[in-house]
C-alpha positions as YAML, in Angstrom:
chain: A
units: angstrom
residues:
- id: 1
  name: MET
  ca: [-100.09, 97.66, 146.50]
- id: 2
  name: PRO
  ca: [-103.54, 97.55, 144.87]
- id: 3
  name: ASP
  ca: [-104.67, 94.11, 143.64]
- id: 4
  name: PHE
  ca: [-104.73, 95.24, 140.02]
- id: 5
  name: LEU
  ca: [-100.96, 95.91, 140.17]
- id: 6
  name: ASP
  ca: [-100.07, 92.67, 141.98]
- id: 7
  name: LYS
  ca: [-97.91, 90.89, 139.41]
- id: 8
  name: THR
  ca: [-97.87, 87.69, 141.50]
- id: 9
  name: GLN
  ca: [-101.56, 87.05, 140.79]
- id: 10
  name: ASN
  ca: [-102.40, 85.06, 137.69]
- id: 11
  name: PRO
  ca: [-105.02, 87.12, 135.80]
- id: 12
  name: ASP
  ca: [-106.58, 83.95, 134.37]
- id: 13
  name: GLU
  ca: [-107.42, 82.52, 137.79]
- id: 14
  name: GLY
  ca: [-110.63, 83.46, 139.56]
- id: 15
  name: ASP
  ca: [-110.67, 85.61, 142.65]
- id: 16
  name: GLU
  ca: [-110.69, 83.80, 145.94]
- id: 17
  name: THR
  ca: [-113.65, 84.53, 148.20]
- id: 18
  name: ALA
  ca: [-112.77, 87.00, 150.94]
- id: 19
  name: GLY
  ca: [-113.62, 86.17, 154.51]
- id: 20
  name: GLY
  ca: [-110.78, 83.94, 155.59]
- id: 21
  name: GLY
  ca: [-112.94, 81.12, 156.96]
- id: 22
  name: ALA
  ca: [-115.63, 78.83, 155.72]
- id: 23
  name: GLY
  ca: [-117.77, 80.21, 152.90]
- id: 24
  name: ALA
  ca: [-121.19, 81.66, 153.64]
- id: 25
  name: THR
  ca: [-124.26, 79.56, 152.92]
- id: 26
  name: SER
  ca: [-126.27, 82.46, 151.50]
- id: 27
  name: GLY
  ca: [-125.56, 85.76, 149.77]
- id: 28
  name: GLU
  ca: [-126.81, 88.31, 147.28]
- id: 29
  name: PHE
  ca: [-125.95, 89.26, 143.74]
- id: 30
  name: ASP
  ca: [-126.86, 92.72, 142.45]
- id: 31
  name: TYR
  ca: [-127.32, 93.46, 138.74]
- id: 32
  name: VAL
  ca: [-123.99, 94.50, 137.23]
- id: 33
  name: GLU
  ca: [-123.88, 96.49, 134.01]
- id: 34
  name: LEU
  ca: [-121.01, 96.59, 131.56]
- id: 35
  name: ALA
  ca: [-118.80, 99.64, 131.79]
- id: 36
  name: PRO
  ca: [-119.75, 102.31, 129.22]
- id: 37
  name: GLU
  ca: [-118.01, 102.55, 125.85]
- id: 38
  name: GLY
  ca: [-115.31, 105.18, 125.44]
- id: 39
  name: TRP
  ca: [-111.67, 105.94, 126.22]
- id: 40
  name: TYR
  ca: [-110.27, 104.82, 129.59]
- id: 41
  name: GLU
  ca: [-106.97, 105.45, 131.29]
- id: 42
  name: VAL
  ca: [-105.80, 101.91, 132.09]
- id: 43
  name: ILE
  ca: [-102.81, 100.09, 133.49]
- id: 44
  name: VAL
  ca: [-101.37, 96.92, 131.99]
- id: 45
  name: THR
  ca: [-101.66, 94.38, 134.82]
- id: 46
  name: ALA
  ca: [-100.26, 91.34, 132.99]
- id: 47
  name: ALA
  ca: [-98.58, 90.53, 129.67]
- id: 48
  name: ILE
  ca: [-98.34, 86.99, 128.34]
- id: 49
  name: PHE
  ca: [-96.55, 86.03, 125.13]
- id: 50
  name: GLY
  ca: [-97.81, 83.09, 123.10]
- id: 51
  name: THR
  ca: [-99.44, 81.99, 119.89]
- id: 52
  name: SER
  ca: [-102.87, 83.01, 118.64]
- id: 53
  name: LYS
  ca: [-105.36, 80.12, 118.67]
- id: 54
  name: ASN
  ca: [-107.02, 81.56, 115.56]
- id: 55
  name: SER
  ca: [-104.10, 82.47, 113.29]
- id: 56
  name: GLY
  ca: [-101.12, 80.65, 114.82]
- id: 57
  name: ALA
  ca: [-99.24, 83.98, 114.82]
- id: 58
  name: ALA
  ca: [-97.11, 85.27, 117.67]
- id: 59
  name: GLN
  ca: [-99.06, 87.51, 120.03]
- id: 60
  name: TRP
  ca: [-98.98, 89.36, 123.33]
- id: 61
  name: VAL
  ca: [-102.12, 89.21, 125.46]
- id: 62
  name: LEU
  ca: [-102.28, 92.31, 127.65]
- id: 63
  name: SER
  ca: [-104.63, 92.46, 130.64]
- id: 64
  name: LEU
  ca: [-105.83, 96.03, 131.05]
- id: 65
  name: GLY
  ca: [-107.47, 97.38, 134.18]
- id: 66
  name: CYS
  ca: [-108.95, 100.74, 135.10]
- id: 67
  name: PRO
  ca: [-108.24, 101.58, 138.76]
- id: 68
  name: GLU
  ca: [-111.14, 104.06, 138.97]
- id: 69
  name: LEU
  ca: [-113.69, 101.66, 137.45]
- id: 70
  name: PRO
  ca: [-112.87, 97.99, 138.19]
- id: 71
  name: LYS
  ca: [-115.56, 96.66, 135.83]
- id: 72
  name: ALA
  ca: [-113.66, 98.33, 132.94]
- id: 73
  name: ALA
  ca: [-111.17, 95.49, 132.65]
- id: 74
  name: ALA
  ca: [-110.47, 93.30, 129.64]
- id: 75
  name: LYS
  ca: [-107.71, 91.72, 127.60]
- id: 76
  name: TYR
  ca: [-106.14, 93.38, 124.57]
- id: 77
  name: TYR
  ca: [-104.60, 91.19, 121.86]
- id: 78
  name: LEU
  ca: [-101.50, 92.35, 120.01]
- id: 79
  name: THR
  ca: [-101.18, 89.76, 117.23]
- id: 80
  name: ASN
  ca: [-98.36, 89.88, 114.70]
- id: 81
  name: THR
  ca: [-99.98, 88.95, 111.36]
- id: 82
  name: PRO
  ca: [-99.07, 90.36, 107.92]
- id: 83
  name: GLY
  ca: [-102.35, 92.30, 107.71]
- id: 84
  name: SER
  ca: [-101.89, 93.87, 111.13]
- id: 85
  name: GLN
  ca: [-98.26, 94.97, 110.93]
- id: 86
  name: TRP
  ca: [-99.30, 98.65, 110.90]
- id: 87
  name: ARG
  ca: [-101.26, 98.11, 114.14]
- id: 88
  name: VAL
  ca: [-98.42, 96.19, 115.80]
- id: 89
  name: GLU
  ca: [-96.03, 99.06, 115.05]
- id: 90
  name: LYS
  ca: [-98.52, 101.66, 116.34]
- id: 91
  name: ASP
  ca: [-99.29, 99.69, 119.50]
- id: 92
  name: LEU
  ca: [-95.62, 99.04, 120.28]
- id: 93
  name: ARG
  ca: [-94.92, 102.75, 119.85]
- id: 94
  name: THR
  ca: [-97.63, 103.37, 122.48]
- id: 95
  name: PHE
  ca: [-95.20, 101.73, 124.93]
- id: 96
  name: GLY
  ca: [-92.16, 103.56, 123.56]
- id: 97
  name: LEU
  ca: [-90.97, 100.42, 121.75]
- id: 98
  name: GLU
  ca: [-89.77, 99.97, 118.18]
- id: 99
  name: GLY
  ca: [-91.56, 97.50, 115.94]
- id: 100
  name: PRO
  ca: [-89.93, 94.78, 113.87]
- id: 101
  name: VAL
  ca: [-88.19, 95.90, 110.68]
- id: 102
  name: LYS
  ca: [-88.11, 93.93, 107.41]
- id: 103
  name: GLY
  ca: [-84.69, 92.39, 106.76]
- id: 104
  name: GLN
  ca: [-83.53, 92.76, 110.39]
- id: 105
  name: PRO
  ca: [-83.46, 90.20, 113.21]
- id: 106
  name: PRO
  ca: [-86.71, 89.81, 115.16]
- id: 107
  name: LYS
  ca: [-87.31, 92.24, 118.02]
- id: 108
  name: ARG
  ca: [-87.53, 90.74, 121.50]
- id: 109
  name: TYR
  ca: [-89.90, 92.17, 124.09]
- id: 110
  name: ASP
  ca: [-90.36, 91.28, 127.73]
- id: 111
  name: ALA
  ca: [-93.47, 91.43, 129.93]
- id: 112
  name: SER
  ca: [-91.77, 94.26, 131.85]
- id: 113
  name: ASP
  ca: [-91.98, 96.37, 128.66]
- id: 114
  name: PHE
  ca: [-95.76, 96.39, 129.17]
- id: 115
  name: VAL
  ca: [-96.74, 95.58, 132.78]
- id: 116
  name: GLY
  ca: [-97.33, 98.58, 135.02]
- id: 117
  name: LYS
  ca: [-97.50, 101.01, 132.08]
- id: 118
  name: LYS
  ca: [-100.36, 103.51, 131.96]
- id: 119
  name: ILE
  ca: [-102.03, 103.94, 128.56]
- id: 120
  name: GLU
  ca: [-105.44, 104.83, 127.17]
- id: 121
  name: ALA
  ca: [-107.74, 102.17, 125.72]
- id: 122
  name: LEU
  ca: [-110.93, 102.47, 123.67]
- id: 123
  name: ALA
  ca: [-113.73, 100.29, 125.02]
- id: 124
  name: LYS
  ca: [-116.52, 98.99, 122.81]
- id: 125
  name: HIS
  ca: [-119.46, 96.67, 123.32]
- id: 126
  name: ASP
  ca: [-119.82, 93.77, 120.94]
- id: 127
  name: PHE
  ca: [-121.80, 90.56, 120.78]
- id: 128
  name: TYR
  ca: [-120.16, 87.17, 121.00]
- id: 129
  name: GLN
  ca: [-122.27, 84.02, 120.91]
- id: 130
  name: GLY
  ca: [-125.36, 86.15, 121.49]
- id: 131
  name: ARG
  ca: [-123.97, 87.87, 124.59]
- id: 132
  name: LYS
  ca: [-123.00, 91.51, 124.94]
- id: 133
  name: ASN
  ca: [-119.36, 91.91, 125.98]
- id: 134
  name: PHE
  ca: [-116.98, 94.69, 126.97]
- id: 135
  name: LYS
  ca: [-113.65, 94.77, 125.15]
- id: 136
  name: PHE
  ca: [-110.80, 97.10, 124.32]
- id: 137
  name: THR
  ca: [-110.35, 97.61, 120.57]
- id: 138
  name: GLU
  ca: [-107.61, 100.24, 120.37]
- id: 139
  name: ILE
  ca: [-104.84, 101.67, 122.55]
- id: 140
  name: ARG
  ca: [-102.92, 104.94, 122.52]
- id: 141
  name: ALA
  ca: [-100.31, 106.72, 124.60]
- id: 142
  name: THR
  ca: [-101.32, 108.94, 127.47]
- id: 143
  name: ALA
  ca: [-100.29, 112.60, 127.40]
- id: 144
  name: GLU
  ca: [-97.16, 111.64, 129.36]
- id: 145
  name: GLY
  ca: [-94.98, 108.56, 129.40]
- id: 146
  name: PRO
  ca: [-92.76, 106.62, 126.98]
- id: 147
  name: GLY
  ca: [-95.45, 106.27, 124.32]
- id: 148
  name: ALA
  ca: [-96.09, 110.01, 124.18]
- id: 149
  name: ARG
  ca: [-92.36, 110.64, 123.72]
- id: 150
  name: ALA
  ca: [-92.16, 107.98, 120.98]
- id: 151
  name: TYR
  ca: [-95.04, 109.61, 119.07]
- id: 152
  name: GLN
  ca: [-93.45, 113.06, 119.38]
- id: 153
  name: ALA
  ca: [-90.21, 111.69, 117.89]
- id: 154
  name: ALA
  ca: [-91.99, 109.93, 114.99]
...
């Protein structure tokens, strides 16, 4: 199983240094550029439910990875706020899931509804604290899969 699909690894922990023994005392770093902007076919490698630090709203944090281009990896935030209800519904439909409905009990989702699913994600570069970053700003269903079927039915 490729590392990016290993659900036993915590995506928030750093990678351990390969080599198996004592660490080397010297090494080289090459210049690494951000992955280009555009649409990527990605796989959800982790999904963690919690509360947004900014708004206090319920949110899923999805870790997205691109098997063909490992540097095209980032988190995608699915935050349930009143102003983003349209986006929550659209993003859930990407995974073939129904969004919450006014006047009905809350919908429950599980990490397995997201992890391992292949979707497409739009990557953009932005600046945060003066540094250029790579992030995913939008997701959509691939041509096949549960999300594509959900969009065809809608």
